[in-house]
């Protein structure tokens, strides 16, 4: 049985909600979610399985998500470099010198910044739903809803997020609208400011790592990508795996971009195997 706890940690001048699972003496694994995604987008079953395999698992609400610090709508005032610094701040608060980093989508971008600019803090990388950003890669297949000027109501937020998720996952046969809507309701109802969650992250500054591009990553790396990802078609994941020396690729059959349409048992065992191999 794994144990879990949550706390609001002060990191610099903001507060971040952090939840841990497992034994703090075990090797730590930091999970970084995608854009506008709270910690809930990392399934509890995945956290528990990784913890049961002998790891100390950390998931958290990034800025403007969940119950972490929210910024004025339309004025995020932060960058991807700040999000990377937040991740390091959590590690410092938990007294962790280095961690295995598992990122999804934007979280993979943050993980890449950590690996390139703070390599001594990273034990291994798992990059899910990632892209190199190369101009010659296929464009998004789906088209999400226009970013609203404001979120008028709870129901409007849920509908916006449902259509945004459909744009990412709509090609997957596992796109179950009722199930996904239920999940989104729980995420929206937990958020301190869902308008900030929707509006601010897309408006942040995106900066490149100072330590080079993905070809300079020297950590053991696993790339995981949905077969039917509409936001970053599979060629993006293949490009990431090709760019990083020694990286391996796991394709999730029938999955879209988010983990809402992935079978957790298609990716959890390979992730655990990767973490164990990196520890050896």
PDB file of C-alpha atoms in Angstrom:
ATOM      1  CA  UNK A   1       0.000   0.000   0.000  1.00  0.00           C
ATOM      2  CA  UNK A   2       1.269   3.482  -0.851  1.00  0.00           C
ATOM      3  CA  UNK A   3       0.689   6.574   1.267  1.00  0.00           C
ATOM      4  CA  UNK A   4      -0.085  10.038  -0.061  1.00  0.00           C
ATOM      5  CA  UNK A   5      -0.181  13.564   1.309  1.00  0.00           C
ATOM      6  CA  UNK A   6      -0.747  17.032  -0.089  1.00  0.00           C
ATOM      7  CA  UNK A   7       0.415  20.481   0.937  1.00  0.00           C
ATOM      8  CA  UNK A   8       0.604  24.051  -0.311  1.00  0.00           C
ATOM      9  CA  UNK A   9       4.310  24.839  -0.673  1.00  0.00           C
ATOM     10  CA  UNK A  10       5.695  28.368  -0.889  1.00  0.00           C
ATOM     11  CA  UNK A  11       8.076  28.510  -3.854  1.00  0.00           C
ATOM     12  CA  UNK A  12       9.547  31.958  -4.255  1.00  0.00           C
ATOM     13  CA  UNK A  13       6.618  34.368  -4.158  1.00  0.00           C
ATOM     14  CA  UNK A  14       3.911  31.867  -5.120  1.00  0.00           C
ATOM     15  CA  UNK A  15       2.185  28.858  -3.586  1.00  0.00           C
ATOM     16  CA  UNK A  16       2.041  25.516  -5.381  1.00  0.00           C
ATOM     17  CA  UNK A  17      -0.189  22.620  -4.372  1.00  0.00           C
ATOM     18  CA  UNK A  18       1.939  19.469  -4.221  1.00  0.00           C
ATOM     19  CA  UNK A  19       0.838  15.892  -3.633  1.00  0.00           C
ATOM     20  CA  UNK A  20       3.239  13.050  -2.910  1.00  0.00           C
ATOM     21  CA  UNK A  21       2.740   9.286  -3.002  1.00  0.00           C
ATOM     22  CA  UNK A  22       4.986   6.578  -1.642  1.00  0.00           C
ATOM     23  CA  UNK A  23       8.022   6.454   0.609  1.00  0.00           C
ATOM     24  CA  UNK A  24      10.176   9.646   0.660  1.00  0.00           C
ATOM     25  CA  UNK A  25      13.250   7.429   0.971  1.00  0.00           C
ATOM     26  CA  UNK A  26      12.608   5.939  -2.479  1.00  0.00           C
ATOM     27  CA  UNK A  27      13.955   7.463  -5.723  1.00  0.00           C
ATOM     28  CA  UNK A  28      11.824  10.537  -6.547  1.00  0.00           C
ATOM     29  CA  UNK A  29       9.728  10.987  -9.688  1.00  0.00           C
ATOM     30  CA  UNK A  30       8.368  14.433 -10.566  1.00  0.00           C
ATOM     31  CA  UNK A  31       5.288  14.517 -12.827  1.00  0.00           C
ATOM     32  CA  UNK A  32       4.775  17.738 -14.823  1.00  0.00           C
ATOM     33  CA  UNK A  33       1.414  18.146 -16.541  1.00  0.00           C
ATOM     34  CA  UNK A  34       0.574  19.988 -19.753  1.00  0.00           C
ATOM     35  CA  UNK A  35      -0.729  23.452 -20.476  1.00  0.00           C
ATOM     36  CA  UNK A  36      -3.659  24.517 -18.270  1.00  0.00           C
ATOM     37  CA  UNK A  37      -3.633  21.027 -16.722  1.00  0.00           C
ATOM     38  CA  UNK A  38      -3.768  20.561 -12.967  1.00  0.00           C
ATOM     39  CA  UNK A  39      -2.275  17.591 -11.163  1.00  0.00           C
ATOM     40  CA  UNK A  40      -5.556  15.733 -11.693  1.00  0.00           C
ATOM     41  CA  UNK A  41      -4.511  15.071 -15.292  1.00  0.00           C
ATOM     42  CA  UNK A  42      -2.030  12.551 -13.866  1.00  0.00           C
ATOM     43  CA  UNK A  43      -4.315   9.621 -12.962  1.00  0.00           C
ATOM     44  CA  UNK A  44      -4.200   8.490  -9.337  1.00  0.00           C
ATOM     45  CA  UNK A  45      -3.821   4.886 -10.527  1.00  0.00           C
ATOM     46  CA  UNK A  46      -0.615   5.828 -12.356  1.00  0.00           C
ATOM     47  CA  UNK A  47       0.816   7.611  -9.317  1.00  0.00           C
ATOM     48  CA  UNK A  48      -0.031   4.669  -7.082  1.00  0.00           C
ATOM     49  CA  UNK A  49       1.444   2.119  -9.495  1.00  0.00           C
ATOM     50  CA  UNK A  50       4.737   4.004  -9.794  1.00  0.00           C
ATOM     51  CA  UNK A  51       4.893   4.454  -6.019  1.00  0.00           C
ATOM     52  CA  UNK A  52       4.142   0.761  -5.456  1.00  0.00           C
ATOM     53  CA  UNK A  53       7.069  -0.045  -7.765  1.00  0.00           C
ATOM     54  CA  UNK A  54       9.428   1.628  -5.301  1.00  0.00           C
ATOM     55  CA  UNK A  55       9.396   5.321  -6.204  1.00  0.00           C
ATOM     56  CA  UNK A  56       8.431   8.536  -4.419  1.00  0.00           C
ATOM     57  CA  UNK A  57       5.951  10.239  -6.752  1.00  0.00           C
ATOM     58  CA  UNK A  58       5.270  13.983  -6.841  1.00  0.00           C
ATOM     59  CA  UNK A  59       2.498  15.659  -8.811  1.00  0.00           C
ATOM     60  CA  UNK A  60       1.512  19.295  -8.509  1.00  0.00           C
ATOM     61  CA  UNK A  61      -0.706  22.110  -9.724  1.00  0.00           C
ATOM     62  CA  UNK A  62       1.305  24.494 -11.867  1.00  0.00           C
ATOM     63  CA  UNK A  63       0.673  28.230 -11.713  1.00  0.00           C
ATOM     64  CA  UNK A  64      -2.881  29.143 -12.700  1.00  0.00           C
ATOM     65  CA  UNK A  65      -4.138  25.576 -12.268  1.00  0.00           C
ATOM     66  CA  UNK A  66      -5.930  23.785  -9.457  1.00  0.00           C
ATOM     67  CA  UNK A  67      -5.418  25.480  -6.111  1.00  0.00           C
ATOM     68  CA  UNK A  68      -1.978  26.950  -6.802  1.00  0.00           C
ATOM     69  CA  UNK A  69      -1.444  30.698  -7.150  1.00  0.00           C
ATOM     70  CA  UNK A  70      -3.515  32.312  -9.885  1.00  0.00           C
ATOM     71  CA  UNK A  71      -2.549  35.449 -11.785  1.00  0.00           C
ATOM     72  CA  UNK A  72      -4.833  38.183 -13.146  1.00  0.00           C
ATOM     73  CA  UNK A  73      -6.681  36.965 -16.225  1.00  0.00           C
ATOM     74  CA  UNK A  74      -4.816  38.018 -19.351  1.00  0.00           C
ATOM     75  CA  UNK A  75      -1.692  39.007 -17.405  1.00  0.00           C
ATOM     76  CA  UNK A  76       0.263  35.847 -16.547  1.00  0.00           C
ATOM     77  CA  UNK A  77       3.610  37.651 -16.311  1.00  0.00           C
ATOM     78  CA  UNK A  78       5.626  34.428 -16.363  1.00  0.00           C
ATOM     79  CA  UNK A  79       7.471  32.211 -18.820  1.00  0.00           C
ATOM     80  CA  UNK A  80       8.315  28.569 -19.330  1.00  0.00           C
ATOM     81  CA  UNK A  81      11.601  29.319 -17.550  1.00  0.00           C
ATOM     82  CA  UNK A  82       9.576  30.315 -14.472  1.00  0.00           C
ATOM     83  CA  UNK A  83       7.679  27.011 -14.657  1.00  0.00           C
ATOM     84  CA  UNK A  84      10.997  25.153 -14.742  1.00  0.00           C
ATOM     85  CA  UNK A  85      12.154  27.180 -11.725  1.00  0.00           C
ATOM     86  CA  UNK A  86       8.917  26.243  -9.936  1.00  0.00           C
ATOM     87  CA  UNK A  87       9.693  22.557 -10.482  1.00  0.00           C
ATOM     88  CA  UNK A  88      13.172  23.037  -9.039  1.00  0.00           C
ATOM     89  CA  UNK A  89      11.683  24.976  -6.130  1.00  0.00           C
ATOM     90  CA  UNK A  90       9.435  22.034  -5.299  1.00  0.00           C
ATOM     91  CA  UNK A  91      12.457  19.740  -5.336  1.00  0.00           C
ATOM     92  CA  UNK A  92      14.330  22.139  -3.062  1.00  0.00           C
ATOM     93  CA  UNK A  93      11.385  22.318  -0.649  1.00  0.00           C
ATOM     94  CA  UNK A  94      11.294  18.515  -0.513  1.00  0.00           C
ATOM     95  CA  UNK A  95      15.110  18.397  -0.171  1.00  0.00           C
ATOM     96  CA  UNK A  96      15.564  16.409  -3.367  1.00  0.00           C
ATOM     97  CA  UNK A  97      18.921  16.846  -5.086  1.00  0.00           C
ATOM     98  CA  UNK A  98      17.773  15.135  -8.281  1.00  0.00           C
ATOM     99  CA  UNK A  99      14.606  13.537  -9.653  1.00  0.00           C
ATOM    100  CA  UNK A 100      13.315  11.440 -12.493  1.00  0.00           C
ATOM    101  CA  UNK A 101      11.184  13.836 -14.555  1.00  0.00           C
ATOM    102  CA  UNK A 102       8.054  12.728 -16.410  1.00  0.00           C
ATOM    103  CA  UNK A 103       6.452  15.446 -18.520  1.00  0.00           C
ATOM    104  CA  UNK A 104       3.377  15.563 -20.699  1.00  0.00           C
ATOM    105  CA  UNK A 105       2.902  18.016 -23.598  1.00  0.00           C
ATOM    106  CA  UNK A 106       3.990  21.431 -22.236  1.00  0.00           C
ATOM    107  CA  UNK A 107       5.296  19.482 -19.244  1.00  0.00           C
ATOM    108  CA  UNK A 108       7.681  17.728 -21.626  1.00  0.00           C
ATOM    109  CA  UNK A 109       8.947  21.138 -22.691  1.00  0.00           C
ATOM    110  CA  UNK A 110       9.540  22.066 -19.054  1.00  0.00           C
ATOM    111  CA  UNK A 111      11.266  18.710 -18.501  1.00  0.00           C
ATOM    112  CA  UNK A 112      13.524  19.458 -21.471  1.00  0.00           C
ATOM    113  CA  UNK A 113      14.490  22.828 -19.977  1.00  0.00           C
ATOM    114  CA  UNK A 114      15.388  21.077 -16.726  1.00  0.00           C
ATOM    115  CA  UNK A 115      17.478  18.433 -18.504  1.00  0.00           C
ATOM    116  CA  UNK A 116      19.404  20.950 -20.609  1.00  0.00           C
ATOM    117  CA  UNK A 117      19.810  23.848 -18.178  1.00  0.00           C
ATOM    118  CA  UNK A 118      19.976  21.909 -14.894  1.00  0.00           C
ATOM    119  CA  UNK A 119      21.279  18.470 -15.920  1.00  0.00           C
ATOM    120  CA  UNK A 120      22.591  17.632 -12.463  1.00  0.00           C
ATOM    121  CA  UNK A 121      19.038  17.810 -11.063  1.00  0.00           C
ATOM    122  CA  UNK A 122      17.639  15.226 -13.500  1.00  0.00           C
ATOM    123  CA  UNK A 123      18.077  11.444 -13.241  1.00  0.00           C
ATOM    124  CA  UNK A 124      16.068  10.462 -16.304  1.00  0.00           C
ATOM    125  CA  UNK A 125      13.459  11.854 -18.675  1.00  0.00           C
ATOM    126  CA  UNK A 126      10.110  10.557 -19.839  1.00  0.00           C
ATOM    127  CA  UNK A 127       8.595  12.816 -22.498  1.00  0.00           C
ATOM    128  CA  UNK A 128       4.934  12.209 -23.344  1.00  0.00           C
ATOM    129  CA  UNK A 129       2.996  13.961 -26.117  1.00  0.00           C
ATOM    130  CA  UNK A 130       6.105  15.966 -26.971  1.00  0.00           C
ATOM    131  CA  UNK A 131       7.411  17.708 -30.078  1.00  0.00           C
ATOM    132  CA  UNK A 132      10.731  19.055 -31.295  1.00  0.00           C
ATOM    133  CA  UNK A 133       8.858  22.025 -32.712  1.00  0.00           C
ATOM    134  CA  UNK A 134      10.466  21.563 -36.118  1.00  0.00           C
ATOM    135  CA  UNK A 135       8.699  23.469 -38.882  1.00  0.00           C
ATOM    136  CA  UNK A 136       8.522  20.470 -41.216  1.00  0.00           C
ATOM    137  CA  UNK A 137       6.453  18.315 -38.840  1.00  0.00           C
ATOM    138  CA  UNK A 138       2.751  17.706 -39.586  1.00  0.00           C
ATOM    139  CA  UNK A 139       0.404  20.404 -38.263  1.00  0.00           C
ATOM    140  CA  UNK A 140      -2.349  19.737 -35.752  1.00  0.00           C
ATOM    141  CA  UNK A 141      -5.195  17.718 -37.237  1.00  0.00           C
ATOM    142  CA  UNK A 142      -7.908  18.989 -34.912  1.00  0.00           C
ATOM    143  CA  UNK A 143      -8.830  22.597 -34.329  1.00  0.00           C
ATOM    144  CA  UNK A 144      -9.666  23.677 -30.804  1.00  0.00           C
ATOM    145  CA  UNK A 145     -12.159  26.381 -29.852  1.00  0.00           C
ATOM    146  CA  UNK A 146     -11.130  30.020 -29.987  1.00  0.00           C
ATOM    147  CA  UNK A 147      -9.668  31.250 -26.725  1.00  0.00           C
ATOM    148  CA  UNK A 148     -12.475  33.169 -25.031  1.00  0.00           C
ATOM    149  CA  UNK A 149     -12.090  36.798 -23.912  1.00  0.00           C
ATOM    150  CA  UNK A 150     -13.539  35.669 -20.611  1.00  0.00           C
ATOM    151  CA  UNK A 151     -15.245  32.678 -19.047  1.00  0.00           C
ATOM    152  CA  UNK A 152     -18.810  33.683 -18.323  1.00  0.00           C
ATOM    153  CA  UNK A 153     -19.811  30.666 -16.272  1.00  0.00           C
ATOM    154  CA  UNK A 154     -18.837  27.268 -14.933  1.00  0.00           C
ATOM    155  CA  UNK A 155     -20.781  25.576 -17.723  1.00  0.00           C
ATOM    156  CA  UNK A 156     -19.019  27.696 -20.362  1.00  0.00           C
ATOM    157  CA  UNK A 157     -15.640  26.657 -18.954  1.00  0.00           C
ATOM    158  CA  UNK A 158     -16.598  22.981 -19.045  1.00  0.00           C
ATOM    159  CA  UNK A 159     -17.829  23.230 -22.639  1.00  0.00           C
ATOM    160  CA  UNK A 160     -14.689  25.087 -23.737  1.00  0.00           C
ATOM    161  CA  UNK A 161     -12.419  22.478 -22.142  1.00  0.00           C
ATOM    162  CA  UNK A 162     -14.475  19.628 -23.602  1.00  0.00           C
ATOM    163  CA  UNK A 163     -14.089  20.997 -27.123  1.00  0.00           C
ATOM    164  CA  UNK A 164     -10.398  21.681 -26.544  1.00  0.00           C
ATOM    165  CA  UNK A 165      -9.924  18.084 -25.402  1.00  0.00           C
ATOM    166  CA  UNK A 166     -11.899  16.858 -28.410  1.00  0.00           C
ATOM    167  CA  UNK A 167      -9.453  18.706 -30.671  1.00  0.00           C
ATOM    168  CA  UNK A 168      -6.576  16.838 -29.012  1.00  0.00           C
ATOM    169  CA  UNK A 169      -8.204  13.426 -28.611  1.00  0.00           C
ATOM    170  CA  UNK A 170     -11.151  13.312 -30.988  1.00  0.00           C
ATOM    171  CA  UNK A 171      -9.621  10.757 -33.342  1.00  0.00           C
ATOM    172  CA  UNK A 172      -9.289   8.225 -30.536  1.00  0.00           C
ATOM    173  CA  UNK A 173     -11.956   5.514 -30.273  1.00  0.00           C
ATOM    174  CA  UNK A 174     -11.605   5.986 -26.504  1.00  0.00           C
ATOM    175  CA  UNK A 175     -12.937   9.545 -26.622  1.00  0.00           C
ATOM    176  CA  UNK A 176     -15.904   9.056 -24.297  1.00  0.00           C
ATOM    177  CA  UNK A 177     -17.633  12.421 -24.027  1.00  0.00           C
ATOM    178  CA  UNK A 178     -19.602  11.589 -20.879  1.00  0.00           C
ATOM    179  CA  UNK A 179     -16.570  10.251 -19.033  1.00  0.00           C
ATOM    180  CA  UNK A 180     -14.362  13.142 -20.091  1.00  0.00           C
ATOM    181  CA  UNK A 181     -17.013  15.707 -19.208  1.00  0.00           C
ATOM    182  CA  UNK A 182     -17.267  14.179 -15.716  1.00  0.00           C
ATOM    183  CA  UNK A 183     -13.505  14.498 -15.314  1.00  0.00           C
ATOM    184  CA  UNK A 184     -13.543  18.106 -16.512  1.00  0.00           C
ATOM    185  CA  UNK A 185     -16.300  18.969 -14.048  1.00  0.00           C
ATOM    186  CA  UNK A 186     -14.086  17.755 -11.204  1.00  0.00           C
ATOM    187  CA  UNK A 187     -11.137  19.767 -12.530  1.00  0.00           C
ATOM    188  CA  UNK A 188     -13.161  22.953 -13.035  1.00  0.00           C
ATOM    189  CA  UNK A 189     -14.810  22.725  -9.622  1.00  0.00           C
ATOM    190  CA  UNK A 190     -11.430  22.358  -7.928  1.00  0.00           C
ATOM    191  CA  UNK A 191      -9.792  25.341  -9.651  1.00  0.00           C
ATOM    192  CA  UNK A 192      -9.315  28.582  -7.745  1.00  0.00           C
ATOM    193  CA  UNK A 193      -9.803  30.605 -10.942  1.00  0.00           C
ATOM    194  CA  UNK A 194     -10.774  28.576 -14.003  1.00  0.00           C
ATOM    195  CA  UNK A 195     -10.757  31.715 -16.177  1.00  0.00           C
ATOM    196  CA  UNK A 196      -7.059  32.147 -15.369  1.00  0.00           C
ATOM    197  CA  UNK A 197      -6.477  28.432 -16.003  1.00  0.00           C
ATOM    198  CA  UNK A 198      -7.910  28.722 -19.499  1.00  0.00           C
ATOM    199  CA  UNK A 199      -6.582  32.132 -20.493  1.00  0.00           C
ATOM    200  CA  UNK A 200      -3.175  32.642 -18.905  1.00  0.00           C
ATOM    201  CA  UNK A 201      -0.938  29.671 -19.819  1.00  0.00           C
ATOM    202  CA  UNK A 202      -1.344  30.194 -23.605  1.00  0.00           C
ATOM    203  CA  UNK A 203      -0.276  33.808 -23.065  1.00  0.00           C
ATOM    204  CA  UNK A 204       2.953  33.092 -21.192  1.00  0.00           C
ATOM    205  CA  UNK A 205       6.368  33.700 -22.750  1.00  0.00           C
ATOM    206  CA  UNK A 206       7.898  30.602 -24.286  1.00  0.00           C
ATOM    207  CA  UNK A 207      11.680  30.523 -24.030  1.00  0.00           C
ATOM    208  CA  UNK A 208      14.192  28.017 -25.354  1.00  0.00           C
ATOM    209  CA  UNK A 209      16.604  26.165 -23.089  1.00  0.00           C
ATOM    210  CA  UNK A 210      19.980  27.853 -22.792  1.00  0.00           C
ATOM    211  CA  UNK A 211      21.754  24.493 -22.878  1.00  0.00           C
ATOM    212  CA  UNK A 212      20.954  23.639 -26.502  1.00  0.00           C
ATOM    213  CA  UNK A 213      18.284  21.579 -28.206  1.00  0.00           C
ATOM    214  CA  UNK A 214      17.089  18.010 -27.695  1.00  0.00           C
ATOM    215  CA  UNK A 215      20.160  16.584 -29.426  1.00  0.00           C
ATOM    216  CA  UNK A 216      22.188  17.719 -26.392  1.00  0.00           C
ATOM    217  CA  UNK A 217      20.163  15.725 -23.864  1.00  0.00           C
ATOM    218  CA  UNK A 218      22.396  13.152 -22.190  1.00  0.00           C
ATOM    219  CA  UNK A 219      19.914  11.558 -19.780  1.00  0.00           C
ATOM    220  CA  UNK A 220      18.237   8.173 -20.275  1.00  0.00           C
ATOM    221  CA  UNK A 221      15.063   9.125 -22.131  1.00  0.00           C
ATOM    222  CA  UNK A 222      11.782   7.405 -22.880  1.00  0.00           C
ATOM    223  CA  UNK A 223       9.410   8.976 -25.413  1.00  0.00           C
ATOM    224  CA  UNK A 224       5.717   8.060 -25.170  1.00  0.00           C
ATOM    225  CA  UNK A 225       3.232   9.179 -27.824  1.00  0.00           C
ATOM    226  CA  UNK A 226      -0.379   8.542 -28.687  1.00  0.00           C
ATOM    227  CA  UNK A 227      -0.948   6.798 -32.003  1.00  0.00           C
ATOM    228  CA  UNK A 228      -3.876   9.124 -32.788  1.00  0.00           C
ATOM    229  CA  UNK A 229      -2.605  12.358 -31.254  1.00  0.00           C
ATOM    230  CA  UNK A 230      -4.397  15.185 -33.070  1.00  0.00           C
ATOM    231  CA  UNK A 231      -2.380  18.053 -31.572  1.00  0.00           C
ATOM    232  CA  UNK A 232       1.053  16.565 -32.239  1.00  0.00           C
ATOM    233  CA  UNK A 233       0.610  13.757 -34.780  1.00  0.00           C
ATOM    234  CA  UNK A 234       2.790  10.695 -34.226  1.00  0.00           C
ATOM    235  CA  UNK A 235       5.605  12.049 -36.416  1.00  0.00           C
ATOM    236  CA  UNK A 236       6.306  14.569 -33.628  1.00  0.00           C
ATOM    237  CA  UNK A 237       6.996  11.843 -31.094  1.00  0.00           C
ATOM    238  CA  UNK A 238       9.099   9.942 -33.616  1.00  0.00           C
ATOM    239  CA  UNK A 239      11.135  13.103 -34.225  1.00  0.00           C
ATOM    240  CA  UNK A 240      11.729  13.555 -30.494  1.00  0.00           C
ATOM    241  CA  UNK A 241      12.927   9.964 -30.124  1.00  0.00           C
ATOM    242  CA  UNK A 242      15.210  10.393 -33.144  1.00  0.00           C
ATOM    243  CA  UNK A 243      16.663  13.678 -31.874  1.00  0.00           C
ATOM    244  CA  UNK A 244      17.642  12.519 -28.359  1.00  0.00           C
ATOM    245  CA  UNK A 245      20.652  10.186 -28.327  1.00  0.00           C
ATOM    246  CA  UNK A 246      19.687   6.693 -27.173  1.00  0.00           C
ATOM    247  CA  UNK A 247      16.013   7.525 -26.602  1.00  0.00           C
ATOM    248  CA  UNK A 248      13.394   4.809 -26.995  1.00  0.00           C
ATOM    249  CA  UNK A 249       9.819   5.251 -28.224  1.00  0.00           C
ATOM    250  CA  UNK A 250       6.583   3.698 -26.972  1.00  0.00           C
ATOM    251  CA  UNK A 251       3.495   4.299 -29.124  1.00  0.00           C
ATOM    252  CA  UNK A 252       0.168   4.093 -27.317  1.00  0.00           C
ATOM    253  CA  UNK A 253      -2.334   2.301 -29.566  1.00  0.00           C
ATOM    254  CA  UNK A 254      -5.614   4.159 -30.053  1.00  0.00           C
ATOM    255  CA  UNK A 255      -4.605   7.037 -27.780  1.00  0.00           C
ATOM    256  CA  UNK A 256      -4.977  10.717 -28.541  1.00  0.00           C
ATOM    257  CA  UNK A 257      -2.888  13.532 -27.096  1.00  0.00           C
ATOM    258  CA  UNK A 258      -4.003  13.600 -23.467  1.00  0.00           C
ATOM    259  CA  UNK A 259      -3.904  10.683 -21.058  1.00  0.00           C
ATOM    260  CA  UNK A 260      -7.708  10.700 -20.951  1.00  0.00           C
ATOM    261  CA  UNK A 261      -7.764   8.403 -23.980  1.00  0.00           C
ATOM    262  CA  UNK A 262      -4.699   6.310 -23.117  1.00  0.00           C
ATOM    263  CA  UNK A 263      -4.900   2.906 -21.473  1.00  0.00           C
ATOM    264  CA  UNK A 264      -2.772   3.503 -18.381  1.00  0.00           C
ATOM    265  CA  UNK A 265      -1.468  -0.063 -18.550  1.00  0.00           C
ATOM    266  CA  UNK A 266      -0.064   0.612 -22.017  1.00  0.00           C
ATOM    267  CA  UNK A 267       2.352   3.204 -20.651  1.00  0.00           C
ATOM    268  CA  UNK A 268       2.732   2.663 -16.895  1.00  0.00           C
ATOM    269  CA  UNK A 269       4.802  -0.572 -17.114  1.00  0.00           C
ATOM    270  CA  UNK A 270       7.206   0.882 -19.726  1.00  0.00           C
ATOM    271  CA  UNK A 271       7.625   4.031 -17.609  1.00  0.00           C
ATOM    272  CA  UNK A 272       8.346   1.969 -14.494  1.00  0.00           C
ATOM    273  CA  UNK A 273      10.785  -0.194 -16.468  1.00  0.00           C
ATOM    274  CA  UNK A 274      12.544   2.945 -17.728  1.00  0.00           C
ATOM    275  CA  UNK A 275      12.790   4.389 -14.210  1.00  0.00           C
ATOM    276  CA  UNK A 276      14.212   1.149 -12.841  1.00  0.00           C
ATOM    277  CA  UNK A 277      16.757   0.882 -15.651  1.00  0.00           C
ATOM    278  CA  UNK A 278      17.873   4.481 -15.058  1.00  0.00           C
ATOM    279  CA  UNK A 279      18.339   3.759 -11.350  1.00  0.00           C
ATOM    280  CA  UNK A 280      20.604   0.840 -12.203  1.00  0.00           C
TER     281      UNK A 280
END
